[in-house]
């Protein structure tokens, strides 16, 4: 699903009338509620070309909901073609949405990794160097390290199981796409890539855990 920000005050888009959804954003962020609301909206209006969304307030709640709609409507999943958010200034909204779009990319990557076999997953993680990440496999220490070579304070995360591997790999992928003054290392213990228990995990649960890693970098307290 494509996300569009429209500063036209009318609840129309390009002169045409579409269904309107009033989004309550004047509340504290509830990731699960926003995710389920995005799923409900996508399913209810899946036969519509566009859906117009009118937020009660332009804030991080609105941006996160836009990101979740994009995730729910990925890969031709049942959903409207476009979600049009009514805003005061579309250029400003697009700028604010940039980091949330990086979260969208990381979240979709999480869902992709969950479906891969371990050999495919290992190769895919190694290929993340195209994002500017440095990858290093140490067979003596039995680790694969992803390094984000930014200037600033350094943080090291250790993935001790398959779930953490997927979450932290997606997290560092997100950070490679946004402006951050931190160095990040994610150390993956290679032997855990032989585990095969991740397919029993809930996709919603994995997205929630990624969000809790990412939220402070999205300006969410």
mmCIF file with all atom_site columns, C-alpha atoms in Angstrom:
data_model
loop_
_atom_site.group_PDB
_atom_site.id
_atom_site.type_symbol
_atom_site.label_atom_id
_atom_site.label_alt_id
_atom_site.label_comp_id
_atom_site.label_asym_id
_atom_site.label_entity_id
_atom_site.label_seq_id
_atom_site.pdbx_PDB_ins_code
_atom_site.Cartn_x
_atom_site.Cartn_y
_atom_site.Cartn_z
_atom_site.occupancy
_atom_site.B_iso_or_equiv
_atom_site.pdbx_formal_charge
_atom_site.auth_seq_id
_atom_site.auth_comp_id
_atom_site.auth_asym_id
_atom_site.auth_atom_id
_atom_site.pdbx_PDB_model_num
ATOM 1   C CA . UNK A 1 1   ? 0.000   0.000   0.000  1.00 0.00 ? 1   UNK A CA 1
ATOM 2   C CA . UNK A 1 2   ? 1.379   3.405   -0.964 1.00 0.00 ? 2   UNK A CA 1
ATOM 3   C CA . UNK A 1 3   ? 1.336   6.167   1.652  1.00 0.00 ? 3   UNK A CA 1
ATOM 4   C CA . UNK A 1 4   ? 0.492   9.687   0.479  1.00 0.00 ? 4   UNK A CA 1
ATOM 5   C CA . UNK A 1 5   ? 0.380   12.930  2.480  1.00 0.00 ? 5   UNK A CA 1
ATOM 6   C CA . UNK A 1 6   ? -2.123  15.459  1.144  1.00 0.00 ? 6   UNK A CA 1
ATOM 7   C CA . UNK A 1 7   ? -2.515  19.003  2.464  1.00 0.00 ? 7   UNK A CA 1
ATOM 8   C CA . UNK A 1 8   ? -5.810  19.603  0.647  1.00 0.00 ? 8   UNK A CA 1
ATOM 9   C CA . UNK A 1 9   ? -8.369  20.282  3.393  1.00 0.00 ? 9   UNK A CA 1
ATOM 10  C CA . UNK A 1 10  ? -11.247 18.610  1.554  1.00 0.00 ? 10  UNK A CA 1
ATOM 11  C CA . UNK A 1 11  ? -11.900 14.932  2.321  1.00 0.00 ? 11  UNK A CA 1
ATOM 12  C CA . UNK A 1 12  ? -11.416 14.117  -1.344 1.00 0.00 ? 12  UNK A CA 1
ATOM 13  C CA . UNK A 1 13  ? -8.345  13.182  -3.381 1.00 0.00 ? 13  UNK A CA 1
ATOM 14  C CA . UNK A 1 14  ? -7.692  14.638  -6.830 1.00 0.00 ? 14  UNK A CA 1
ATOM 15  C CA . UNK A 1 15  ? -11.300 15.725  -6.940 1.00 0.00 ? 15  UNK A CA 1
ATOM 16  C CA . UNK A 1 16  ? -12.719 12.261  -6.284 1.00 0.00 ? 16  UNK A CA 1
ATOM 17  C CA . UNK A 1 17  ? -14.633 10.933  -3.295 1.00 0.00 ? 17  UNK A CA 1
ATOM 18  C CA . UNK A 1 18  ? -13.256 7.920   -1.410 1.00 0.00 ? 18  UNK A CA 1
ATOM 19  C CA . UNK A 1 19  ? -14.063 6.290   1.945  1.00 0.00 ? 19  UNK A CA 1
ATOM 20  C CA . UNK A 1 20  ? -12.881 8.341   4.921  1.00 0.00 ? 20  UNK A CA 1
ATOM 21  C CA . UNK A 1 21  ? -11.359 6.857   8.085  1.00 0.00 ? 21  UNK A CA 1
ATOM 22  C CA . UNK A 1 22  ? -11.032 9.085   11.170 1.00 0.00 ? 22  UNK A CA 1
ATOM 23  C CA . UNK A 1 23  ? -7.917  8.030   13.082 1.00 0.00 ? 23  UNK A CA 1
ATOM 24  C CA . UNK A 1 24  ? -7.687  8.764   16.803 1.00 0.00 ? 24  UNK A CA 1
ATOM 25  C CA . UNK A 1 25  ? -4.116  9.889   17.491 1.00 0.00 ? 25  UNK A CA 1
ATOM 26  C CA . UNK A 1 26  ? -4.564  11.937  20.664 1.00 0.00 ? 26  UNK A CA 1
ATOM 27  C CA . UNK A 1 27  ? -3.684  8.963   22.839 1.00 0.00 ? 27  UNK A CA 1
ATOM 28  C CA . UNK A 1 28  ? -0.484  7.322   24.029 1.00 0.00 ? 28  UNK A CA 1
ATOM 29  C CA . UNK A 1 29  ? 1.038   4.987   21.483 1.00 0.00 ? 29  UNK A CA 1
ATOM 30  C CA . UNK A 1 30  ? -0.286  1.446   21.620 1.00 0.00 ? 30  UNK A CA 1
ATOM 31  C CA . UNK A 1 31  ? 1.615   -0.556  19.012 1.00 0.00 ? 31  UNK A CA 1
ATOM 32  C CA . UNK A 1 32  ? -0.680  -3.581  19.086 1.00 0.00 ? 32  UNK A CA 1
ATOM 33  C CA . UNK A 1 33  ? -3.817  -1.448  18.784 1.00 0.00 ? 33  UNK A CA 1
ATOM 34  C CA . UNK A 1 34  ? -2.379  0.465   15.834 1.00 0.00 ? 34  UNK A CA 1
ATOM 35  C CA . UNK A 1 35  ? -1.305  -2.769  14.132 1.00 0.00 ? 35  UNK A CA 1
ATOM 36  C CA . UNK A 1 36  ? -4.699  -4.406  14.552 1.00 0.00 ? 36  UNK A CA 1
ATOM 37  C CA . UNK A 1 37  ? -6.440  -1.219  13.406 1.00 0.00 ? 37  UNK A CA 1
ATOM 38  C CA . UNK A 1 38  ? -4.230  -1.165  10.298 1.00 0.00 ? 38  UNK A CA 1
ATOM 39  C CA . UNK A 1 39  ? -5.137  -4.780  9.561  1.00 0.00 ? 39  UNK A CA 1
ATOM 40  C CA . UNK A 1 40  ? -8.845  -4.109  10.054 1.00 0.00 ? 40  UNK A CA 1
ATOM 41  C CA . UNK A 1 41  ? -8.770  -1.053  7.807  1.00 0.00 ? 41  UNK A CA 1
ATOM 42  C CA . UNK A 1 42  ? -6.817  -2.849  5.065  1.00 0.00 ? 42  UNK A CA 1
ATOM 43  C CA . UNK A 1 43  ? -9.231  -5.768  5.105  1.00 0.00 ? 43  UNK A CA 1
ATOM 44  C CA . UNK A 1 44  ? -12.403 -3.651  5.264  1.00 0.00 ? 44  UNK A CA 1
ATOM 45  C CA . UNK A 1 45  ? -11.409 -1.421  2.350  1.00 0.00 ? 45  UNK A CA 1
ATOM 46  C CA . UNK A 1 46  ? -9.389  -3.915  0.312  1.00 0.00 ? 46  UNK A CA 1
ATOM 47  C CA . UNK A 1 47  ? -11.613 -3.438  -2.743 1.00 0.00 ? 47  UNK A CA 1
ATOM 48  C CA . UNK A 1 48  ? -11.177 0.333   -2.719 1.00 0.00 ? 48  UNK A CA 1
ATOM 49  C CA . UNK A 1 49  ? -8.576  2.097   -4.819 1.00 0.00 ? 49  UNK A CA 1
ATOM 50  C CA . UNK A 1 50  ? -7.909  4.673   -2.110 1.00 0.00 ? 50  UNK A CA 1
ATOM 51  C CA . UNK A 1 51  ? -8.761  5.321   1.530  1.00 0.00 ? 51  UNK A CA 1
ATOM 52  C CA . UNK A 1 52  ? -8.615  8.818   3.021  1.00 0.00 ? 52  UNK A CA 1
ATOM 53  C CA . UNK A 1 53  ? -7.337  9.006   6.592  1.00 0.00 ? 53  UNK A CA 1
ATOM 54  C CA . UNK A 1 54  ? -8.021  12.025  8.776  1.00 0.00 ? 54  UNK A CA 1
ATOM 55  C CA . UNK A 1 55  ? -5.896  11.975  11.963 1.00 0.00 ? 55  UNK A CA 1
ATOM 56  C CA . UNK A 1 56  ? -7.141  13.822  15.028 1.00 0.00 ? 56  UNK A CA 1
ATOM 57  C CA . UNK A 1 57  ? -3.565  15.074  15.438 1.00 0.00 ? 57  UNK A CA 1
ATOM 58  C CA . UNK A 1 58  ? -0.402  14.905  13.360 1.00 0.00 ? 58  UNK A CA 1
ATOM 59  C CA . UNK A 1 59  ? 2.136   13.132  15.573 1.00 0.00 ? 59  UNK A CA 1
ATOM 60  C CA . UNK A 1 60  ? 4.202   9.959   15.958 1.00 0.00 ? 60  UNK A CA 1
ATOM 61  C CA . UNK A 1 61  ? 0.996   7.934   16.317 1.00 0.00 ? 61  UNK A CA 1
ATOM 62  C CA . UNK A 1 62  ? -0.038  8.972   12.818 1.00 0.00 ? 62  UNK A CA 1
ATOM 63  C CA . UNK A 1 63  ? 3.399   8.240   11.384 1.00 0.00 ? 63  UNK A CA 1
ATOM 64  C CA . UNK A 1 64  ? 3.577   4.810   13.007 1.00 0.00 ? 64  UNK A CA 1
ATOM 65  C CA . UNK A 1 65  ? 0.091   3.980   11.739 1.00 0.00 ? 65  UNK A CA 1
ATOM 66  C CA . UNK A 1 66  ? 1.162   4.961   8.216  1.00 0.00 ? 66  UNK A CA 1
ATOM 67  C CA . UNK A 1 67  ? 4.195   2.673   8.517  1.00 0.00 ? 67  UNK A CA 1
ATOM 68  C CA . UNK A 1 68  ? 2.058   -0.212  9.772  1.00 0.00 ? 68  UNK A CA 1
ATOM 69  C CA . UNK A 1 69  ? -0.423  0.247   6.929  1.00 0.00 ? 69  UNK A CA 1
ATOM 70  C CA . UNK A 1 70  ? 2.460   0.006   4.493  1.00 0.00 ? 70  UNK A CA 1
ATOM 71  C CA . UNK A 1 71  ? 3.632   -3.210  6.184  1.00 0.00 ? 71  UNK A CA 1
ATOM 72  C CA . UNK A 1 72  ? 0.146   -4.739  6.222  1.00 0.00 ? 72  UNK A CA 1
ATOM 73  C CA . UNK A 1 73  ? -0.420  -3.854  2.570  1.00 0.00 ? 73  UNK A CA 1
ATOM 74  C CA . UNK A 1 74  ? 2.937   -5.134  1.333  1.00 0.00 ? 74  UNK A CA 1
ATOM 75  C CA . UNK A 1 75  ? 3.442   -7.570  -1.550 1.00 0.00 ? 75  UNK A CA 1
ATOM 76  C CA . UNK A 1 76  ? -0.071  -7.157  -2.949 1.00 0.00 ? 76  UNK A CA 1
ATOM 77  C CA . UNK A 1 77  ? -1.723  -8.246  0.300  1.00 0.00 ? 77  UNK A CA 1
ATOM 78  C CA . UNK A 1 78  ? -5.442  -7.357  0.361  1.00 0.00 ? 78  UNK A CA 1
ATOM 79  C CA . UNK A 1 79  ? -5.546  -3.595  0.948  1.00 0.00 ? 79  UNK A CA 1
ATOM 80  C CA . UNK A 1 80  ? -6.441  -0.342  -0.806 1.00 0.00 ? 80  UNK A CA 1
ATOM 81  C CA . UNK A 1 81  ? -3.904  0.792   -3.378 1.00 0.00 ? 81  UNK A CA 1
ATOM 82  C CA . UNK A 1 82  ? -3.185  4.055   -1.562 1.00 0.00 ? 82  UNK A CA 1
ATOM 83  C CA . UNK A 1 83  ? -3.733  5.538   1.901  1.00 0.00 ? 83  UNK A CA 1
ATOM 84  C CA . UNK A 1 84  ? -4.068  9.330   1.762  1.00 0.00 ? 84  UNK A CA 1
ATOM 85  C CA . UNK A 1 85  ? -3.321  11.097  5.050  1.00 0.00 ? 85  UNK A CA 1
ATOM 86  C CA . UNK A 1 86  ? -4.705  14.626  5.367  1.00 0.00 ? 86  UNK A CA 1
ATOM 87  C CA . UNK A 1 87  ? -1.986  16.898  6.807  1.00 0.00 ? 87  UNK A CA 1
ATOM 88  C CA . UNK A 1 88  ? -1.118  20.577  7.178  1.00 0.00 ? 88  UNK A CA 1
ATOM 89  C CA . UNK A 1 89  ? 2.146   20.430  5.210  1.00 0.00 ? 89  UNK A CA 1
ATOM 90  C CA . UNK A 1 90  ? 2.894   17.385  3.072  1.00 0.00 ? 90  UNK A CA 1
ATOM 91  C CA . UNK A 1 91  ? 6.596   18.211  2.651  1.00 0.00 ? 91  UNK A CA 1
ATOM 92  C CA . UNK A 1 92  ? 7.070   18.429  6.400  1.00 0.00 ? 92  UNK A CA 1
ATOM 93  C CA . UNK A 1 93  ? 5.118   15.195  6.866  1.00 0.00 ? 93  UNK A CA 1
ATOM 94  C CA . UNK A 1 94  ? 7.230   13.408  4.268  1.00 0.00 ? 94  UNK A CA 1
ATOM 95  C CA . UNK A 1 95  ? 10.381  14.506  6.083  1.00 0.00 ? 95  UNK A CA 1
ATOM 96  C CA . UNK A 1 96  ? 9.050   13.222  9.416  1.00 0.00 ? 96  UNK A CA 1
ATOM 97  C CA . UNK A 1 97  ? 7.930   9.971   7.811  1.00 0.00 ? 97  UNK A CA 1
ATOM 98  C CA . UNK A 1 98  ? 11.400  9.167   6.464  1.00 0.00 ? 98  UNK A CA 1
ATOM 99  C CA . UNK A 1 99  ? 12.596  7.394   9.616  1.00 0.00 ? 99  UNK A CA 1
ATOM 100 C CA . UNK A 1 100 ? 9.280   5.562   9.955  1.00 0.00 ? 100 UNK A CA 1
ATOM 101 C CA . UNK A 1 101 ? 9.704   4.358   6.385  1.00 0.00 ? 101 UNK A CA 1
ATOM 102 C CA . UNK A 1 102 ? 13.080  2.948   7.452  1.00 0.00 ? 102 UNK A CA 1
ATOM 103 C CA . UNK A 1 103 ? 11.193  1.087   10.189 1.00 0.00 ? 103 UNK A CA 1
ATOM 104 C CA . UNK A 1 104 ? 8.826   -0.239  7.511  1.00 0.00 ? 104 UNK A CA 1
ATOM 105 C CA . UNK A 1 105 ? 11.770  -1.599  5.530  1.00 0.00 ? 105 UNK A CA 1
ATOM 106 C CA . UNK A 1 106 ? 13.211  -3.230  8.656  1.00 0.00 ? 106 UNK A CA 1
ATOM 107 C CA . UNK A 1 107 ? 9.842   -4.729  9.608  1.00 0.00 ? 107 UNK A CA 1
ATOM 108 C CA . UNK A 1 108 ? 9.305   -6.240  6.162  1.00 0.00 ? 108 UNK A CA 1
ATOM 109 C CA . UNK A 1 109 ? 12.847  -7.619  6.385  1.00 0.00 ? 109 UNK A CA 1
ATOM 110 C CA . UNK A 1 110 ? 11.969  -9.237  9.711  1.00 0.00 ? 110 UNK A CA 1
ATOM 111 C CA . UNK A 1 111 ? 9.016   -11.003 8.118  1.00 0.00 ? 111 UNK A CA 1
ATOM 112 C CA . UNK A 1 112 ? 11.179  -12.118 5.189  1.00 0.00 ? 112 UNK A CA 1
ATOM 113 C CA . UNK A 1 113 ? 13.888  -13.566 7.416  1.00 0.00 ? 113 UNK A CA 1
ATOM 114 C CA . UNK A 1 114 ? 11.287  -15.531 9.366  1.00 0.00 ? 114 UNK A CA 1
ATOM 115 C CA . UNK A 1 115 ? 10.403  -17.439 6.203  1.00 0.00 ? 115 UNK A CA 1
ATOM 116 C CA . UNK A 1 116 ? 13.982  -18.281 5.166  1.00 0.00 ? 116 UNK A CA 1
ATOM 117 C CA . UNK A 1 117 ? 15.870  -21.462 5.870  1.00 0.00 ? 117 UNK A CA 1
ATOM 118 C CA . UNK A 1 118 ? 19.035  -20.931 7.875  1.00 0.00 ? 118 UNK A CA 1
ATOM 119 C CA . UNK A 1 119 ? 21.458  -21.142 4.951  1.00 0.00 ? 119 UNK A CA 1
ATOM 120 C CA . UNK A 1 120 ? 19.482  -18.590 2.963  1.00 0.00 ? 120 UNK A CA 1
ATOM 121 C CA . UNK A 1 121 ? 19.214  -16.362 6.017  1.00 0.00 ? 121 UNK A CA 1
ATOM 122 C CA . UNK A 1 122 ? 22.966  -16.407 6.627  1.00 0.00 ? 122 UNK A CA 1
ATOM 123 C CA . UNK A 1 123 ? 23.700  -15.407 3.015  1.00 0.00 ? 123 UNK A CA 1
ATOM 124 C CA . UNK A 1 124 ? 21.118  -12.641 3.128  1.00 0.00 ? 124 UNK A CA 1
ATOM 125 C CA . UNK A 1 125 ? 22.512  -11.184 6.349  1.00 0.00 ? 125 UNK A CA 1
ATOM 126 C CA . UNK A 1 126 ? 26.038  -11.254 4.915  1.00 0.00 ? 126 UNK A CA 1
ATOM 127 C CA . UNK A 1 127 ? 24.817  -9.337  1.862  1.00 0.00 ? 127 UNK A CA 1
ATOM 128 C CA . UNK A 1 128 ? 23.784  -6.310  3.947  1.00 0.00 ? 128 UNK A CA 1
ATOM 129 C CA . UNK A 1 129 ? 27.143  -4.708  3.187  1.00 0.00 ? 129 UNK A CA 1
ATOM 130 C CA . UNK A 1 130 ? 25.380  -2.928  0.305  1.00 0.00 ? 130 UNK A CA 1
ATOM 131 C CA . UNK A 1 131 ? 23.817  -0.657  2.972  1.00 0.00 ? 131 UNK A CA 1
ATOM 132 C CA . UNK A 1 132 ? 27.236  0.451   4.178  1.00 0.00 ? 132 UNK A CA 1
ATOM 133 C CA . UNK A 1 133 ? 27.335  -2.124  6.950  1.00 0.00 ? 133 UNK A CA 1
ATOM 134 C CA . UNK A 1 134 ? 30.629  -3.929  7.497  1.00 0.00 ? 134 UNK A CA 1
ATOM 135 C CA . UNK A 1 135 ? 30.233  -7.688  7.860  1.00 0.00 ? 135 UNK A CA 1
ATOM 136 C CA . UNK A 1 136 ? 32.845  -10.014 9.312  1.00 0.00 ? 136 UNK A CA 1
ATOM 137 C CA . UNK A 1 137 ? 32.687  -13.758 9.899  1.00 0.00 ? 137 UNK A CA 1
ATOM 138 C CA . UNK A 1 138 ? 35.057  -15.113 12.552 1.00 0.00 ? 138 UNK A CA 1
ATOM 139 C CA . UNK A 1 139 ? 35.001  -18.892 12.352 1.00 0.00 ? 139 UNK A CA 1
ATOM 140 C CA . UNK A 1 140 ? 37.388  -19.233 15.300 1.00 0.00 ? 140 UNK A CA 1
ATOM 141 C CA . UNK A 1 141 ? 35.049  -17.281 17.599 1.00 0.00 ? 141 UNK A CA 1
ATOM 142 C CA . UNK A 1 142 ? 32.029  -18.681 15.770 1.00 0.00 ? 142 UNK A CA 1
ATOM 143 C CA . UNK A 1 143 ? 30.499  -15.237 15.184 1.00 0.00 ? 143 UNK A CA 1
ATOM 144 C CA . UNK A 1 144 ? 29.139  -13.079 12.399 1.00 0.00 ? 144 UNK A CA 1
ATOM 145 C CA . UNK A 1 145 ? 29.417  -9.355  13.169 1.00 0.00 ? 145 UNK A CA 1
ATOM 146 C CA . UNK A 1 146 ? 27.474  -6.552  11.530 1.00 0.00 ? 146 UNK A CA 1
ATOM 147 C CA . UNK A 1 147 ? 29.112  -3.165  12.126 1.00 0.00 ? 147 UNK A CA 1
ATOM 148 C CA . UNK A 1 148 ? 27.522  0.230   11.497 1.00 0.00 ? 148 UNK A CA 1
ATOM 149 C CA . UNK A 1 149 ? 30.595  2.454   11.100 1.00 0.00 ? 149 UNK A CA 1
ATOM 150 C CA . UNK A 1 150 ? 29.140  5.801   12.178 1.00 0.00 ? 150 UNK A CA 1
ATOM 151 C CA . UNK A 1 151 ? 30.953  8.246   14.413 1.00 0.00 ? 151 UNK A CA 1
ATOM 152 C CA . UNK A 1 152 ? 29.791  8.383   18.007 1.00 0.00 ? 152 UNK A CA 1
ATOM 153 C CA . UNK A 1 153 ? 29.189  6.189   21.010 1.00 0.00 ? 153 UNK A CA 1
ATOM 154 C CA . UNK A 1 154 ? 29.499  2.479   20.335 1.00 0.00 ? 154 UNK A CA 1
ATOM 155 C CA . UNK A 1 155 ? 26.931  -0.128  21.322 1.00 0.00 ? 155 UNK A CA 1
ATOM 156 C CA . UNK A 1 156 ? 27.358  -3.887  21.033 1.00 0.00 ? 156 UNK A CA 1
ATOM 157 C CA . UNK A 1 157 ? 24.392  -6.250  20.884 1.00 0.00 ? 157 UNK A CA 1
ATOM 158 C CA . UNK A 1 158 ? 24.754  -10.013 21.090 1.00 0.00 ? 158 UNK A CA 1
ATOM 159 C CA . UNK A 1 159 ? 22.219  -12.260 19.380 1.00 0.00 ? 159 UNK A CA 1
ATOM 160 C CA . UNK A 1 160 ? 21.994  -15.358 21.557 1.00 0.00 ? 160 UNK A CA 1
ATOM 161 C CA . UNK A 1 161 ? 19.110  -17.021 19.748 1.00 0.00 ? 161 UNK A CA 1
ATOM 162 C CA . UNK A 1 162 ? 17.381  -17.033 16.383 1.00 0.00 ? 162 UNK A CA 1
ATOM 163 C CA . UNK A 1 163 ? 14.711  -14.543 17.439 1.00 0.00 ? 163 UNK A CA 1
ATOM 164 C CA . UNK A 1 164 ? 17.321  -12.011 18.545 1.00 0.00 ? 164 UNK A CA 1
ATOM 165 C CA . UNK A 1 165 ? 19.274  -12.575 15.341 1.00 0.00 ? 165 UNK A CA 1
ATOM 166 C CA . UNK A 1 166 ? 16.293  -11.585 13.209 1.00 0.00 ? 166 UNK A CA 1
ATOM 167 C CA . UNK A 1 167 ? 15.253  -8.634  15.389 1.00 0.00 ? 167 UNK A CA 1
ATOM 168 C CA . UNK A 1 168 ? 18.745  -7.176  15.810 1.00 0.00 ? 168 UNK A CA 1
ATOM 169 C CA . UNK A 1 169 ? 19.675  -7.675  12.155 1.00 0.00 ? 169 UNK A CA 1
ATOM 170 C CA . UNK A 1 170 ? 16.524  -5.841  11.098 1.00 0.00 ? 170 UNK A CA 1
ATOM 171 C CA . UNK A 1 171 ? 17.211  -3.168  13.725 1.00 0.00 ? 171 UNK A CA 1
ATOM 172 C CA . UNK A 1 172 ? 20.713  -2.447  12.446 1.00 0.00 ? 172 UNK A CA 1
ATOM 173 C CA . UNK A 1 173 ? 19.322  -2.391  8.901  1.00 0.00 ? 173 UNK A CA 1
ATOM 174 C CA . UNK A 1 174 ? 16.907  0.329   10.001 1.00 0.00 ? 174 UNK A CA 1
ATOM 175 C CA . UNK A 1 175 ? 19.689  2.321   11.669 1.00 0.00 ? 175 UNK A CA 1
ATOM 176 C CA . UNK A 1 176 ? 21.759  2.154   8.490  1.00 0.00 ? 176 UNK A CA 1
ATOM 177 C CA . UNK A 1 177 ? 18.929  3.985   6.717  1.00 0.00 ? 177 UNK A CA 1
ATOM 178 C CA . UNK A 1 178 ? 18.396  6.832   9.205  1.00 0.00 ? 178 UNK A CA 1
ATOM 179 C CA . UNK A 1 179 ? 20.622  9.587   10.518 1.00 0.00 ? 179 UNK A CA 1
ATOM 180 C CA . UNK A 1 180 ? 22.203  8.420   13.744 1.00 0.00 ? 180 UNK A CA 1
ATOM 181 C CA . UNK A 1 181 ? 25.482  9.295   15.421 1.00 0.00 ? 181 UNK A CA 1
ATOM 182 C CA . UNK A 1 182 ? 26.085  5.859   16.914 1.00 0.00 ? 182 UNK A CA 1
ATOM 183 C CA . UNK A 1 183 ? 28.338  2.942   16.140 1.00 0.00 ? 183 UNK A CA 1
ATOM 184 C CA . UNK A 1 184 ? 26.480  -0.331  16.379 1.00 0.00 ? 184 UNK A CA 1
ATOM 185 C CA . UNK A 1 185 ? 27.794  -3.887  16.429 1.00 0.00 ? 185 UNK A CA 1
ATOM 186 C CA . UNK A 1 186 ? 25.490  -6.879  16.245 1.00 0.00 ? 186 UNK A CA 1
ATOM 187 C CA . UNK A 1 187 ? 27.311  -10.115 17.050 1.00 0.00 ? 187 UNK A CA 1
ATOM 188 C CA . UNK A 1 188 ? 25.536  -13.253 15.891 1.00 0.00 ? 188 UNK A CA 1
ATOM 189 C CA . UNK A 1 189 ? 26.568  -16.629 17.260 1.00 0.00 ? 189 UNK A CA 1
ATOM 190 C CA . UNK A 1 190 ? 26.814  -18.747 14.123 1.00 0.00 ? 190 UNK A CA 1
ATOM 191 C CA . UNK A 1 191 ? 25.712  -22.020 15.688 1.00 0.00 ? 191 UNK A CA 1
ATOM 192 C CA . UNK A 1 192 ? 22.275  -20.572 16.476 1.00 0.00 ? 192 UNK A CA 1
ATOM 193 C CA . UNK A 1 193 ? 21.625  -20.259 12.743 1.00 0.00 ? 193 UNK A CA 1
ATOM 194 C CA . UNK A 1 194 ? 21.087  -23.997 12.768 1.00 0.00 ? 194 UNK A CA 1
ATOM 195 C CA . UNK A 1 195 ? 18.015  -23.521 14.963 1.00 0.00 ? 195 UNK A CA 1
ATOM 196 C CA . UNK A 1 196 ? 14.679  -23.975 13.264 1.00 0.00 ? 196 UNK A CA 1
ATOM 197 C CA . UNK A 1 197 ? 12.187  -22.793 15.863 1.00 0.00 ? 197 UNK A CA 1
ATOM 198 C CA . UNK A 1 198 ? 11.472  -19.285 14.597 1.00 0.00 ? 198 UNK A CA 1
ATOM 199 C CA . UNK A 1 199 ? 8.621   -20.389 12.351 1.00 0.00 ? 199 UNK A CA 1
ATOM 200 C CA . UNK A 1 200 ? 6.515   -20.928 15.460 1.00 0.00 ? 200 UNK A CA 1
ATOM 201 C CA . UNK A 1 201 ? 6.833   -17.272 16.414 1.00 0.00 ? 201 UNK A CA 1
ATOM 202 C CA . UNK A 1 202 ? 3.966   -14.849 15.838 1.00 0.00 ? 202 UNK A CA 1
ATOM 203 C CA . UNK A 1 203 ? 4.647   -12.216 13.177 1.00 0.00 ? 203 UNK A CA 1
ATOM 204 C CA . UNK A 1 204 ? 2.858   -9.617  15.315 1.00 0.00 ? 204 UNK A CA 1
ATOM 205 C CA . UNK A 1 205 ? 5.042   -10.485 18.295 1.00 0.00 ? 205 UNK A CA 1
ATOM 206 C CA . UNK A 1 206 ? 8.218   -10.135 16.231 1.00 0.00 ? 206 UNK A CA 1
ATOM 207 C CA . UNK A 1 207 ? 7.105   -6.758  14.854 1.00 0.00 ? 207 UNK A CA 1
ATOM 208 C CA . UNK A 1 208 ? 6.305   -5.601  18.378 1.00 0.00 ? 208 UNK A CA 1
ATOM 209 C CA . UNK A 1 209 ? 9.798   -6.546  19.576 1.00 0.00 ? 209 UNK A CA 1
ATOM 210 C CA . UNK A 1 210 ? 11.396  -4.756  16.633 1.00 0.00 ? 210 UNK A CA 1
ATOM 211 C CA . UNK A 1 211 ? 9.352   -1.667  17.498 1.00 0.00 ? 211 UNK A CA 1
ATOM 212 C CA . UNK A 1 212 ? 10.603  -1.696  21.099 1.00 0.00 ? 212 UNK A CA 1
ATOM 213 C CA . UNK A 1 213 ? 14.182  -1.710  19.782 1.00 0.00 ? 213 UNK A CA 1
ATOM 214 C CA . UNK A 1 214 ? 13.440  1.036   17.285 1.00 0.00 ? 214 UNK A CA 1
ATOM 215 C CA . UNK A 1 215 ? 11.046  3.379   19.051 1.00 0.00 ? 215 UNK A CA 1
ATOM 216 C CA . UNK A 1 216 ? 13.574  5.723   20.695 1.00 0.00 ? 216 UNK A CA 1
ATOM 217 C CA . UNK A 1 217 ? 15.180  6.268   17.285 1.00 0.00 ? 217 UNK A CA 1
ATOM 218 C CA . UNK A 1 218 ? 11.747  7.236   15.948 1.00 0.00 ? 218 UNK A CA 1
ATOM 219 C CA . UNK A 1 219 ? 11.340  9.923   18.589 1.00 0.00 ? 219 UNK A CA 1
ATOM 220 C CA . UNK A 1 220 ? 8.918   7.820   20.645 1.00 0.00 ? 220 UNK A CA 1
ATOM 221 C CA . UNK A 1 221 ? 9.326   7.683   24.413 1.00 0.00 ? 221 UNK A CA 1
#
